[in-house]
Amino acid sequence: MSSLGRIVAIAGNTVREAIRNKVLYALLFFGVLLIGTGILVSSLSYVEGDRILQSVGLSSLRLFGAAIAIFVGVNLIHKEVDRRTIYTVLSKPLSRAEFLIGKFAGLVATLWLQVAVMAVAFVAVSLLSGAPLTGGHAAAVVLAAIELAVLVAVATLFSSFTTPMLASLFTAGFYVVGHVTRDLRELGSQSDVSSVQTMTAFLHRSFPDLEAFNLTTHAIHGLPITQAQVVWPLLYGVAYMGVLLTLACLVFQRRDFR
Amino acid sequence: MRERTETSEDAVSVEGLVKDFRPGFGLVRKRVLHGISFDVKRGEIFGFVGPNGAGKTTTLKLLMGLIHPQEGSARILDHDIRESEFRRHVGFLPENPYFYDYLTGVEFLEFYARVSGVPRGERPARIEQLLADVGLSHAGGERLRNYSKGMLQRIGIAQALIHDPTVVFLDEPMSGLDPIGRKEIRDLILRLNEGGKTIFMNTHILSDVEMLCHRVAIIVKGQIRFEGGPEDFLSAGHGGVDVVLSQMPPQALLDLEEQLELEVRGQGERIEANVAEKSLPDLLRGALAAGAEVVSVTPHRASLETVFLDAVEQGNQDDGSANRAEGGAR
Ligand SMILES: Nc1ncnc2c1ncn2[C@@H]1O[C@H](COP(=O)(O)OP(=O)(O)OP(=O)(O)O)[C@@H](O)[C@H]1O
Ligand SMILES: [Mg+2]
C-alpha cells in the first residue's frame, strides 16, 4: 500500500479516537452554548444587537476551536507514546514521519468537524435573530479553521518531544503571543527606546501573526474583504504548517520510545 | 529442546549492539547492552532468555527501531533495521501490550491490516481466521476496553500476525495467560513455525523454551553468555557420561565411587552414576566384575536450567570483578 494509504489509516484512527472521547463533546457543547448565548446578550442591548450576537458567535468559535486544538492535539499524540500503542504501530511498515503526518491530518480533520458544527450553530443563531450572513462570514470561518490547523501543527511539534503539560503551555503561549505581536509591534514602534523597537519587531517577525487570520471585525461590520486578505494568510498558514511539521518529523525521527 | 536441521541463512543477525540509557535528566549514562552479537537462523524458534532486567526487551526494541543504538548494527532478513519497508515481513508483540481500547477486536485488526498494507479484499477473511487462531472468535465485536489481560495478549499476537510476516518477534508471549491459554499459544507458535515462520521469543520461562525452541541465547546483565542448541549443552561445562546400573552391590559401589570420583544418584535396584569419560572403562569393568548389570550408557546433557544458572553465575562473577577493578582504579 502507498504511503498515502498508511497516512489515511492513521488519520482515520485518530478521528475515531477523538470522536469516541467524551471531553471533546464537553468542549464542543460549551462552544455551541456560548454561541447560543449571543442571542441573550444581544437582546439586552438596544443598539447593534446583530453585531454583538455575531461577534460573540465568531469569537466563541475561534476560542473553543483553539481550546480543542490544544487539548486534543497534545493529548492524542502523547497518549500513543505514554500508553505504548506506538510500539506496535511503528513496528509495521510505516515511517515515523508517516505516523506523525497521519496523526496531524487526523487531528485537523477532527477539529474541522468541530468547527463545522459550531459554524452551523452560528448560522442557525444568525438566522433566528435575523442577522445578515455574507461571504465575509464564510471567509472568517475558513481563516479561523486554517489558524486552528496551524495551532495543531504547533501542538504536534511540541508533543513530539516534551510532556503534555509543557506542550499545552507552550502551545497556549504561542497562541496568545501570536495574537498580540501585532499590537506589541505597534506599541514598540511608538517607543523612543530603540532596543524595545527591535525587540517587538523581532517578536512580530519570528512568531506568526495570528491576527492575520482574524476577519471577525470585517465580517460583522460588513467591511469589504480583498482577495489578498484571504489568500495571503492561507498560503502563509500552509507554509508555516509545512515548516512546523518538518521540524516535528525531524525531532520525532531521533526519539527513543522507551 | 527440539532438534532441527540446520540452514545457513540468517533471519536476524545482530552485531555488537551497545545501548546506554540516561535514567534521569543528568549526564549519567547507564550501559544496558554491552555490545551484544547473535544470529537467528531462518525457520527456527529462537529463545532469547535471561533474568529480569537483563536487556531482553531493550534488544527487541532496538531491533524494532523503537530506540536507537549507540554502537553496532543489526539486520533482519538482510535489511538494515533502520529501513522501514521490510517491516511488512516482520511481526511484533511488545511486552505488556497496551492497545487502542476504544476499538473493537475487529476494528483493531482492520487498522493494523491497513497500516501493514494487507489488500482490502483479503482483510475480512484474514481477520476472521486470526481471531479463530488465537481463540477470540466470540469477542471480535467487543471493545478492547472490556478485554481481560489474557484476551489482550491474544489480540496482540493476532496483530503481530496480521500481515502474514516471515519473522515474528514476541516479548513474553505467554505472560498473563492461564495454563490452557499457554498451551494454546504454544501450539500456535509451533504451527506458525511449521508453516515456515521464524520465531524470536523473549522469555525467562525455561519450560516454555524447552518445549518450543531450537536454539537459545542467554543474556545476563547486557552480555550474551551462551548461544546455541541442545547439542551445545554437552560441551557447556557439565560433560561426562551417565551410566545406569542395576543389582550393584553397595560395597563395590562405594569402592568404585572413591576410586573413580563418581557422582551417584539413587540407591538399591537402580543406580545412576555420572563419570568422567576417561574413567568409563574402569567403571564398566568394575561394575560387571561385581555382578551388576549395565542398563544404559549415555553422554551427559546439561539441562537448560543448568546452563542458564551457570550463565547467570558467570555474569555475576564477572560483574563483581569488574566492579572491584573499577573501585581499585578510583
Ligand atoms: N526507559 C529506561 N530508562 C532507563 N533504564 C531502563 C529503561 N528501560 C530499561 N532500563 C534498564 O535496562 C535494563 C534492561 O531492561 P529490559 O527491560 O531490557 O530487561 P528485560 O530483560 O526485558 O527484563 P524483564 O524480564 O523484566 O522483562 C534494566 O536494568 C532496566 O533498569
Ligand atoms: Mg522484558
Coordinates of C-alpha atoms and ligand atoms in Angstrom, one line a residue:
Chain A
M1 CA 0.0 0.0 0.0
S2 CA 1.1 3.5 -0.7
S3 CA 2.4 6.0 1.8
L4 CA -0.8 7.9 1.4
G5 CA -2.9 4.9 2.3
R6 CA -1.0 4.4 5.6
I7 CA -1.3 8.1 6.4
V8 CA -5.0 7.9 5.8
A9 CA -5.3 4.8 8.0
I10 CA -3.5 6.7 10.9
A11 CA -5.6 9.8 10.4
G12 CA -8.8 7.8 10.3
N13 CA -8.0 6.1 13.5
T14 CA -7.1 9.4 15.1
V15 CA -10.5 10.8 14.2
R16 CA -12.2 7.7 15.5
E17 CA -10.3 8.0 18.8
A18 CA -11.3 11.7 19.1
I19 CA -14.9 11.3 18.4
R20 CA -15.1 8.5 21.0
N21 CA -13.6 10.8 23.6
K22 CA -16.1 12.5 26.0
V23 CA -14.1 15.5 26.9
L24 CA -14.3 16.6 23.3
Y25 CA -18.0 16.7 23.4
A26 CA -18.0 18.7 26.6
L27 CA -15.8 21.4 25.0
L28 CA -18.0 21.3 21.9
F29 CA -21.1 21.6 24.0
F30 CA -19.9 24.7 25.7
G31 CA -18.8 26.2 22.5
V32 CA -22.2 25.8 21.0
L33 CA -23.8 27.0 24.2
L34 CA -21.7 30.2 24.2
I35 CA -22.7 30.8 20.5
G36 CA -26.3 30.4 21.6
T37 CA -26.0 32.9 24.5
G38 CA -25.2 35.5 21.8
I39 CA -29.0 35.8 21.4
L40 CA -29.4 36.6 25.1
V41 CA -26.6 39.2 25.2
S42 CA -27.8 40.9 22.0
S43 CA -31.3 41.2 23.4
L44 CA -30.0 43.1 26.4
S45 CA -28.6 45.8 24.1
Y46 CA -30.7 48.3 22.1
V47 CA -28.1 49.1 19.6
E48 CA -26.1 46.8 17.3
G49 CA -27.8 43.6 18.5
D50 CA -26.8 41.7 15.4
R51 CA -23.2 42.7 15.7
I52 CA -22.9 41.7 19.3
L53 CA -24.6 38.4 18.5
Q54 CA -22.2 37.6 15.7
S55 CA -19.2 38.9 17.5
V56 CA -19.9 36.6 20.4
G57 CA -20.5 33.8 18.0
L58 CA -17.4 34.0 15.9
S59 CA -15.2 34.7 19.0
S60 CA -16.6 31.6 20.7
L61 CA -15.9 29.5 17.6
R62 CA -12.3 30.7 17.5
L63 CA -11.7 30.4 21.2
F64 CA -13.2 27.0 21.7
G65 CA -11.6 25.8 18.5
A66 CA -8.3 26.8 20.0
A67 CA -9.0 25.0 23.2
I68 CA -10.0 21.9 21.4
A69 CA -6.9 22.2 19.2
I70 CA -4.6 22.4 22.2
F71 CA -6.3 19.8 24.3
V72 CA -6.9 17.2 21.6
G73 CA -3.6 17.8 19.7
V74 CA -1.4 17.5 22.7
N75 CA -3.3 14.6 24.3
L76 CA -3.7 12.3 21.4
I77 CA -0.1 12.3 20.4
H78 CA 1.2 11.9 23.9
K79 CA -1.2 9.1 24.6
E80 CA 0.3 7.0 21.8
V81 CA 3.7 7.2 23.4
D82 CA 2.5 7.0 27.0
R83 CA 0.3 4.0 26.5
R84 CA 2.9 2.4 24.3
T85 CA 0.4 1.8 21.5
I86 CA 3.0 3.4 19.3
Y87 CA 5.3 0.3 19.7
T88 CA 3.1 -1.9 17.6
V89 CA 2.3 0.8 15.0
L90 CA 5.9 1.7 14.4
S91 CA 6.9 -2.0 14.0
K92 CA 4.7 -2.0 10.9
P93 CA 5.9 -0.9 7.5
L94 CA 5.3 2.7 8.4
S95 CA 7.8 5.5 8.8
R96 CA 7.7 7.8 11.8
A97 CA 7.1 10.7 9.5
E98 CA 4.1 9.0 8.0
F99 CA 2.8 8.3 11.6
L100 CA 3.2 11.9 12.6
I101 CA 1.7 13.4 9.5
G102 CA -1.2 10.9 9.7
K103 CA -1.8 12.0 13.3
F104 CA -1.7 15.6 12.4
A105 CA -4.1 15.1 9.5
G106 CA -6.5 13.2 11.7
L107 CA -6.4 15.9 14.4
V108 CA -7.1 18.7 11.8
A109 CA -10.0 16.7 10.4
T110 CA -11.4 16.2 13.9
L111 CA -11.0 19.9 14.6
W112 CA -12.6 20.9 11.3
L113 CA -15.6 18.7 12.1
Q114 CA -16.0 20.7 15.4
V115 CA -15.6 24.0 13.5
A116 CA -18.3 22.8 11.1
V117 CA -20.7 22.0 14.0
M118 CA -20.1 25.4 15.6
A119 CA -20.4 27.1 12.2
V120 CA -23.8 25.5 11.8
A121 CA -24.8 26.7 15.3
F122 CA -23.6 30.2 14.3
V123 CA -25.7 30.2 11.1
A124 CA -28.7 29.0 13.0
V125 CA -28.4 31.6 15.6
S126 CA -27.9 34.3 13.0
L127 CA -30.9 33.2 11.0
L128 CA -33.1 33.0 14.1
S129 CA -32.4 36.6 15.1
G130 CA -32.4 37.8 11.5
A131 CA -28.8 39.0 11.4
P132 CA -27.2 39.2 7.9
L133 CA -25.0 36.4 6.6
T134 CA -22.4 37.3 3.9
G135 CA -19.4 35.9 2.2
G136 CA -17.4 37.8 4.8
H137 CA -18.7 35.4 7.5
A138 CA -17.7 32.4 5.4
A139 CA -14.2 33.8 4.9
A140 CA -13.8 34.5 8.6
V141 CA -14.7 30.9 9.4
V142 CA -12.4 29.5 6.8
L143 CA -9.4 31.5 8.0
A144 CA -10.3 30.6 11.6
A145 CA -10.1 26.9 10.5
I146 CA -6.7 27.5 8.9
E147 CA -5.4 29.2 12.1
L148 CA -6.6 26.2 14.1
A149 CA -4.7 23.9 11.8
V150 CA -1.5 25.9 12.4
L151 CA -2.2 25.6 16.1
V152 CA -2.4 21.8 15.8
A153 CA 0.9 21.8 13.9
V154 CA 2.4 23.7 16.9
A155 CA 0.9 21.2 19.3
T156 CA 2.3 18.4 17.2
L157 CA 5.7 19.8 17.2
F158 CA 5.8 20.3 21.0
S159 CA 4.2 16.9 21.6
S160 CA 6.9 15.3 19.5
F161 CA 9.5 15.9 22.3
T162 CA 8.1 17.2 25.5
T163 CA 5.5 16.3 28.2
P164 CA 1.8 17.1 27.6
M165 CA 1.8 19.7 30.4
L166 CA 4.6 21.7 28.8
A167 CA 3.4 21.1 25.3
S168 CA -0.1 22.5 26.3
L169 CA 1.5 25.5 28.0
F170 CA 3.9 26.2 25.0
T171 CA 1.1 25.9 22.5
A172 CA -1.2 28.1 24.5
G173 CA 1.6 30.6 24.9
F174 CA 2.2 30.5 21.2
Y175 CA -1.5 31.2 20.6
V176 CA -1.5 34.2 22.9
V177 CA 1.8 35.7 21.7
G178 CA 0.7 35.1 18.1
H179 CA -2.4 37.3 18.7
V180 CA -0.6 40.2 20.4
T181 CA 2.6 40.5 18.4
R182 CA 0.9 43.0 16.0
D183 CA -0.2 45.2 18.9
L184 CA 3.2 44.8 20.5
R185 CA 5.0 46.0 17.4
E186 CA 2.6 49.0 17.1
L187 CA 3.3 49.9 20.7
G188 CA 7.0 49.2 20.3
S189 CA 7.4 51.4 17.2
Q190 CA 6.0 54.3 19.2
S191 CA 8.6 53.8 21.8
D192 CA 11.7 56.0 21.9
V193 CA 14.0 53.2 23.1
S194 CA 15.4 51.5 20.0
S195 CA 16.0 48.2 21.8
V196 CA 12.3 48.0 22.6
Q197 CA 11.6 48.7 19.0
T198 CA 13.9 45.9 17.7
M199 CA 12.6 43.5 20.4
T200 CA 9.0 43.9 19.4
A201 CA 9.8 43.9 15.7
F202 CA 11.7 40.6 16.3
L203 CA 8.8 39.1 18.1
H204 CA 6.5 40.1 15.3
R205 CA 8.7 38.5 12.7
S206 CA 9.5 35.2 14.5
F207 CA 6.0 34.4 15.7
P208 CA 3.3 34.0 13.2
D209 CA 0.9 36.9 13.2
L210 CA -2.3 35.1 14.1
E211 CA -4.3 38.3 13.8
A212 CA -3.9 37.9 10.1
F213 CA -6.4 35.0 10.3
N214 CA -8.9 37.1 12.2
L215 CA -11.6 38.6 9.9
T216 CA -14.2 38.8 12.6
T217 CA -14.4 42.6 12.6
H218 CA -14.6 42.8 8.8
A219 CA -17.3 40.2 8.7
I220 CA -19.6 41.6 11.4
H221 CA -19.3 45.2 10.2
G222 CA -19.8 44.2 6.6
L223 CA -16.4 45.8 5.6
P224 CA -15.0 44.8 2.2
I225 CA -12.6 41.9 2.2
T226 CA -10.0 41.8 -0.5
Q227 CA -8.9 38.6 -2.2
A228 CA -5.4 39.2 -0.8
Q229 CA -6.7 39.3 2.7
V230 CA -7.9 35.7 2.3
V231 CA -5.3 34.2 0.0
W232 CA -2.1 35.5 1.8
P233 CA -3.0 34.2 5.2
L234 CA -4.0 30.9 3.6
L235 CA -0.6 30.5 1.9
Y236 CA 1.2 31.8 4.9
G237 CA -0.6 29.3 7.1
V238 CA 0.1 26.4 4.8
A239 CA 3.8 27.3 4.6
Y240 CA 4.1 27.7 8.4
M241 CA 2.5 24.3 8.9
G242 CA 5.0 22.8 6.5
V243 CA 7.9 24.1 8.4
L244 CA 6.5 23.1 11.8
L245 CA 5.7 19.5 10.6
T246 CA 9.1 19.1 9.0
L247 CA 10.7 20.1 12.3
A248 CA 8.4 17.8 14.2
C249 CA 9.3 14.9 12.0
L250 CA 13.0 15.5 12.4
V251 CA 12.6 15.5 16.2
F252 CA 10.4 12.5 16.2
Q253 CA 12.7 10.5 14.0
R254 CA 15.5 10.7 16.5
R255 CA 13.4 10.0 19.5
D256 CA 13.8 6.8 21.7
F257 CA 10.5 5.3 22.7
R258 CA 11.2 3.6 26.0
Chain B
M1 CA 14.7 -28.7 23.5
R2 CA 14.0 -29.6 19.9
E3 CA 16.4 -30.7 17.2
R4 CA 16.2 -29.4 13.7
T5 CA 18.1 -29.5 10.5
E6 CA 20.5 -26.6 10.0
T7 CA 20.0 -23.9 7.5
S8 CA 22.7 -21.4 6.9
E9 CA 20.7 -18.3 6.2
D10 CA 20.2 -15.8 9.0
A11 CA 16.8 -14.3 9.7
V12 CA 18.3 -11.9 12.2
S13 CA 21.9 -11.0 12.7
V14 CA 23.0 -8.7 15.5
E15 CA 26.5 -7.2 15.5
G16 CA 27.9 -5.5 18.6
L17 CA 24.8 -3.6 19.8
V18 CA 25.5 -1.1 22.5
K19 CA 22.7 0.8 24.3
D20 CA 23.0 3.4 27.0
F21 CA 20.1 4.8 28.9
R22 CA 20.0 8.1 30.7
P23 CA 17.8 7.3 33.7
G24 CA 17.4 10.9 34.8
F25 CA 17.9 14.3 33.3
G26 CA 21.5 14.4 34.1
L27 CA 24.5 13.3 32.2
V28 CA 24.8 9.9 33.9
R29 CA 24.6 7.1 31.5
K30 CA 23.8 3.5 32.3
R31 CA 25.0 0.9 29.9
V32 CA 22.3 -1.7 29.4
L33 CA 23.7 -3.6 26.5
H34 CA 27.4 -4.2 26.3
G35 CA 27.9 -4.9 22.6
I36 CA 25.8 -8.0 22.0
S37 CA 26.0 -10.2 19.0
F38 CA 24.0 -13.2 18.0
D39 CA 22.2 -14.8 15.0
V40 CA 18.8 -16.3 14.4
K41 CA 18.6 -18.8 11.6
R42 CA 15.7 -18.8 9.2
G43 CA 12.9 -21.2 10.1
E44 CA 13.9 -21.7 13.7
I45 CA 12.2 -20.9 17.0
F46 CA 14.8 -18.9 18.9
G47 CA 14.6 -18.3 22.6
F48 CA 16.1 -15.1 24.0
V49 CA 16.5 -16.0 27.6
G50 CA 17.7 -14.0 30.6
P51 CA 16.8 -12.9 34.1
N52 CA 14.7 -9.8 34.8
G53 CA 16.4 -6.7 33.7
A54 CA 19.0 -8.5 31.6
G55 CA 18.2 -6.4 28.5
K56 CA 15.8 -8.7 26.5
T57 CA 13.1 -6.1 25.9
T58 CA 15.8 -3.4 25.2
T59 CA 17.3 -5.7 22.5
L60 CA 13.9 -6.2 20.9
K61 CA 13.1 -2.5 20.9
L62 CA 16.4 -1.9 19.2
L63 CA 15.5 -4.5 16.5
M64 CA 12.1 -2.9 16.0
G65 CA 13.7 0.5 15.6
L66 CA 11.8 2.0 18.6
I67 CA 15.1 3.0 20.2
H68 CA 18.5 3.7 18.6
P69 CA 21.8 2.0 19.5
Q70 CA 24.9 3.9 20.4
E71 CA 27.0 1.4 18.5
G72 CA 26.6 -1.7 16.5
S73 CA 24.1 -2.7 13.8
A74 CA 21.6 -5.4 13.1
R75 CA 20.0 -6.9 10.0
I76 CA 16.6 -8.6 9.7
L77 CA 16.0 -10.6 6.5
D78 CA 19.1 -8.9 5.1
H79 CA 17.8 -5.4 5.6
D80 CA 19.4 -2.9 7.9
I81 CA 17.0 -2.3 10.7
R82 CA 17.0 1.5 10.0
E83 CA 14.9 0.9 6.9
S84 CA 11.1 0.6 7.4
E85 CA 9.8 -1.1 4.2
F86 CA 11.0 -4.6 5.1
R87 CA 8.8 -4.5 8.2
R88 CA 6.0 -5.8 6.1
H89 CA 7.7 -9.2 6.7
V90 CA 8.1 -8.7 10.4
G91 CA 5.5 -9.0 13.2
F92 CA 6.0 -7.7 16.8
L93 CA 4.2 -8.3 20.1
P94 CA 5.5 -5.9 22.8
E95 CA 5.9 -6.7 26.4
N96 CA 2.7 -5.9 28.4
P97 CA 1.0 -4.5 25.4
Y98 CA -1.5 -1.7 25.5
F99 CA -3.9 -1.2 22.7
Y100 CA -6.4 1.3 21.4
D101 CA -9.1 0.4 23.9
Y102 CA -11.8 2.3 22.1
L103 CA -11.7 -0.1 19.2
T104 CA -13.4 -3.5 18.9
G105 CA -11.3 -6.5 18.2
V106 CA -12.2 -6.5 14.5
E107 CA -11.7 -2.7 14.1
F108 CA -8.3 -3.1 15.8
L109 CA -7.1 -5.8 13.4
E110 CA -8.6 -3.9 10.5
F111 CA -6.5 -0.9 11.4
Y112 CA -3.3 -2.9 11.6
A113 CA -4.1 -4.6 8.4
R114 CA -4.4 -1.2 6.7
V115 CA -1.1 0.1 8.1
S116 CA 0.6 -3.1 7.2
G117 CA -0.6 -3.0 3.6
V118 CA -2.9 -6.0 3.6
P119 CA -5.1 -5.6 0.5
R120 CA -8.7 -4.6 1.3
G121 CA -10.2 -7.7 -0.3
E122 CA -8.2 -10.1 1.9
R123 CA -8.8 -8.3 5.2
P124 CA -12.2 -9.8 6.4
A125 CA -11.2 -13.4 5.8
R126 CA -7.7 -12.9 7.3
I127 CA -9.2 -11.2 10.4
E128 CA -11.7 -13.9 11.0
Q129 CA -9.0 -16.6 10.6
L130 CA -6.7 -14.9 13.0
L131 CA -9.4 -14.4 15.6
A132 CA -10.1 -18.1 15.4
D133 CA -6.4 -18.9 15.6
V134 CA -5.9 -17.0 18.9
G135 CA -9.3 -18.2 20.3
L136 CA -11.1 -14.9 20.2
S137 CA -13.8 -15.6 17.6
H138 CA -16.5 -14.8 20.2
A139 CA -15.0 -11.4 21.1
G140 CA -14.4 -9.8 17.8
G141 CA -17.2 -7.3 18.2
E142 CA -16.3 -6.2 21.7
R143 CA -14.3 -3.1 22.6
L144 CA -10.8 -3.9 23.8
R145 CA -11.6 -1.9 26.9
N146 CA -13.6 -4.9 28.1
Y147 CA -10.9 -7.5 27.3
S148 CA -9.2 -9.4 30.0
K149 CA -5.4 -9.5 30.3
G150 CA -5.2 -12.8 28.5
M151 CA -7.5 -11.7 25.8
L152 CA -5.4 -8.6 25.2
Q153 CA -2.3 -10.8 24.9
R154 CA -4.1 -12.9 22.3
I155 CA -5.3 -10.0 20.2
G156 CA -1.7 -8.7 20.5
I157 CA -0.5 -11.9 18.9
A158 CA -3.1 -11.6 16.2
Q159 CA -2.0 -8.1 15.5
A160 CA 1.6 -9.3 15.1
L161 CA 0.5 -11.9 12.5
I162 CA -2.0 -9.8 10.6
H163 CA 0.2 -9.3 7.5
D164 CA 1.5 -12.9 7.5
P165 CA 5.1 -11.9 8.4
T166 CA 8.1 -14.1 7.8
V167 CA 9.7 -13.3 11.2
V168 CA 7.7 -12.9 14.3
F169 CA 9.1 -11.2 17.4
L170 CA 7.3 -12.0 20.7
D171 CA 8.2 -10.4 24.0
E172 CA 7.0 -12.8 26.7
P173 CA 4.1 -14.2 24.7
M174 CA 2.7 -16.4 27.5
S175 CA 2.6 -13.7 30.2
G176 CA -0.9 -13.3 31.6
L177 CA -2.2 -16.5 30.2
D178 CA -3.8 -19.3 32.1
P179 CA -2.5 -22.9 31.7
I180 CA -4.9 -23.6 28.9
G181 CA -4.1 -20.3 27.2
R182 CA -0.3 -21.1 27.4
K183 CA -0.8 -24.4 25.8
E184 CA -2.9 -22.8 23.0
I185 CA -0.3 -20.2 22.3
R186 CA 2.5 -22.8 22.4
D187 CA 0.6 -24.8 19.8
L188 CA 0.0 -21.7 17.8
I189 CA 3.7 -20.9 17.8
L190 CA 4.6 -24.5 16.8
R191 CA 2.0 -24.3 13.9
L192 CA 3.4 -21.0 12.7
N193 CA 6.9 -22.4 12.8
E194 CA 5.8 -25.5 10.8
G195 CA 4.3 -23.1 8.3
G196 CA 7.8 -21.7 7.8
K197 CA 7.9 -18.7 10.1
T198 CA 10.9 -17.8 12.1
I199 CA 10.0 -17.0 15.7
F200 CA 12.1 -14.9 18.0
M201 CA 10.8 -15.2 21.6
N202 CA 11.8 -13.3 24.7
T203 CA 11.2 -15.2 27.9
H204 CA 12.5 -16.3 31.3
I205 CA 10.3 -19.4 31.5
L206 CA 12.6 -22.2 30.8
S207 CA 10.0 -24.9 30.4
D208 CA 8.5 -23.0 27.5
V209 CA 11.9 -22.7 25.9
E210 CA 12.5 -26.4 26.3
M211 CA 9.2 -27.3 24.7
L212 CA 9.4 -24.8 21.8
C213 CA 12.9 -23.5 21.0
H214 CA 15.5 -24.9 18.6
R215 CA 18.2 -22.6 19.8
V216 CA 18.7 -20.1 22.6
A217 CA 20.8 -17.1 23.5
I218 CA 21.2 -16.4 27.2
I219 CA 21.7 -12.8 28.1
V220 CA 22.8 -11.7 31.6
K221 CA 23.4 -8.1 32.5
G222 CA 23.5 -6.9 28.9
Q223 CA 26.0 -9.6 27.8
I224 CA 25.4 -12.8 25.8
R225 CA 26.7 -15.7 27.9
F226 CA 25.6 -18.6 25.8
E227 CA 24.3 -19.1 22.3
G228 CA 23.4 -22.5 20.8
G229 CA 21.1 -25.5 20.7
P230 CA 20.9 -28.6 22.8
E231 CA 23.9 -30.2 21.1
D232 CA 25.9 -27.3 22.6
F233 CA 24.8 -28.1 26.1
L234 CA 27.1 -31.1 26.1
S235 CA 30.1 -29.0 25.9
A236 CA 28.8 -26.3 28.1
G237 CA 30.6 -27.3 31.2
H238 CA 29.0 -30.4 32.7
G239 CA 30.3 -33.2 30.5
G240 CA 30.9 -36.8 31.3
V241 CA 28.8 -39.9 30.8
D242 CA 25.7 -41.1 32.6
V243 CA 25.7 -44.8 33.4
V244 CA 22.6 -46.6 34.8
L245 CA 23.3 -49.8 36.7
S246 CA 21.1 -52.4 38.4
Q247 CA 21.9 -55.1 41.0
M248 CA 25.0 -53.3 42.1
P249 CA 26.4 -54.5 45.4
P250 CA 26.6 -51.5 47.8
Q251 CA 30.2 -52.2 48.9
A252 CA 31.5 -52.4 45.4
L253 CA 29.7 -49.2 44.6
L254 CA 31.4 -47.4 47.5
D255 CA 34.8 -48.7 46.4
L256 CA 34.3 -47.5 42.8
E257 CA 32.8 -44.2 44.0
E258 CA 36.0 -43.5 45.9
Q259 CA 38.3 -44.7 43.2
L260 CA 36.8 -43.0 40.2
E261 CA 35.2 -39.9 41.7
L262 CA 31.7 -40.9 40.7
E263 CA 28.6 -38.8 41.2
V264 CA 26.0 -41.2 42.3
R265 CA 22.2 -40.8 42.4
G266 CA 19.7 -43.4 43.6
Q267 CA 20.1 -46.5 45.7
G268 CA 19.4 -50.2 45.7
E269 CA 17.9 -51.6 42.5
R270 CA 18.6 -48.7 40.1
I271 CA 21.7 -46.6 40.3
E272 CA 22.7 -43.6 38.2
A273 CA 26.3 -42.7 38.1
N274 CA 28.0 -39.8 36.3
V275 CA 31.6 -40.4 35.4
A276 CA 34.3 -38.7 33.5
E277 CA 34.8 -40.0 30.0
K278 CA 38.3 -41.3 30.7
S279 CA 37.2 -43.4 33.7
L280 CA 34.2 -45.0 31.9
P281 CA 36.0 -48.3 31.0
D282 CA 37.1 -48.8 34.6
L283 CA 33.6 -48.2 35.9
L284 CA 32.1 -50.7 33.5
R285 CA 34.7 -53.3 34.2
G286 CA 34.3 -52.9 37.9
A287 CA 30.6 -53.0 37.8
L288 CA 30.4 -56.1 35.7
A289 CA 33.0 -57.8 37.8
A290 CA 30.9 -57.1 40.9
G291 CA 27.9 -58.8 39.2
A292 CA 25.9 -55.7 38.3
E293 CA 24.0 -55.2 35.1
V294 CA 24.6 -52.2 32.8
V295 CA 21.2 -50.8 31.8
S296 CA 22.4 -47.8 29.8
V297 CA 25.3 -45.6 29.0
T298 CA 24.6 -42.1 27.6
P299 CA 26.6 -38.9 27.3
H300 CA 25.5 -36.4 29.9
R301 CA 23.5 -33.5 28.8
A302 CA 23.3 -30.4 30.9
S303 CA 19.7 -29.3 31.3
L304 CA 18.8 -25.8 30.0
E305 CA 18.4 -24.9 33.7
T306 CA 22.0 -25.8 34.5
V307 CA 23.3 -23.9 31.5
F308 CA 21.1 -20.9 32.5
L309 CA 22.2 -20.9 36.1
D310 CA 25.8 -21.2 35.1
A311 CA 25.5 -18.3 32.7
V312 CA 23.9 -16.1 35.4
E313 CA 26.6 -17.1 37.9
Q314 CA 29.3 -16.3 35.4
G315 CA 27.7 -13.0 34.7
N316 CA 27.5 -12.1 38.4
Q317 CA 31.2 -13.1 39.0
D318 CA 32.4 -11.1 36.0
D319 CA 30.3 -8.2 37.2
G320 CA 31.8 -8.5 40.7
S321 CA 35.4 -8.5 39.5
A322 CA 34.7 -5.6 37.1
N323 CA 33.3 -3.6 40.0
R324 CA 36.3 -4.3 42.1
A325 CA 38.6 -3.3 39.3
E326 CA 36.7 -0.1 38.9
G327 CA 36.8 0.5 42.6
G328 CA 40.5 0.0 42.6
A329 CA 41.1 2.4 39.8
R330 CA 39.3 5.2 41.7
Ligands
LIG1 N1 13.5 3.6 29.9 C1 14.5 3.2 30.6 N2 15.3 4.1 31.2 C2 16.4 3.7 32.0 N3 16.7 2.4 32.1 C3 16.0 1.5 31.6 C4 14.8 1.8 30.8 N4 14.3 0.7 30.3 C5 15.0 -0.3 30.8 N5 16.0 0.1 31.5 C6 17.1 -0.7 32.2 O1 17.6 -1.5 31.2 C7 17.9 -2.8 31.8 C8 17.3 -3.9 30.9 O2 15.9 -3.7 30.8 P1 15.0 -4.6 29.9 O3 13.6 -4.1 30.0 O4 15.6 -4.7 28.6 O5 15.1 -6.0 30.7 P2 14.4 -7.4 30.4 O6 15.5 -8.4 30.1 O7 13.3 -7.3 29.3 O8 13.7 -7.8 31.7 P3 12.3 -8.5 32.1 O9 12.5 -9.9 32.1 O10 12.0 -8.0 33.5 O11 11.3 -8.0 31.1 C9 17.3 -2.8 33.2 O12 18.4 -2.7 34.1 C10 16.5 -1.5 33.3 O13 16.6 -0.9 34.5
MG2 MG 11.4 -7.5 29.2

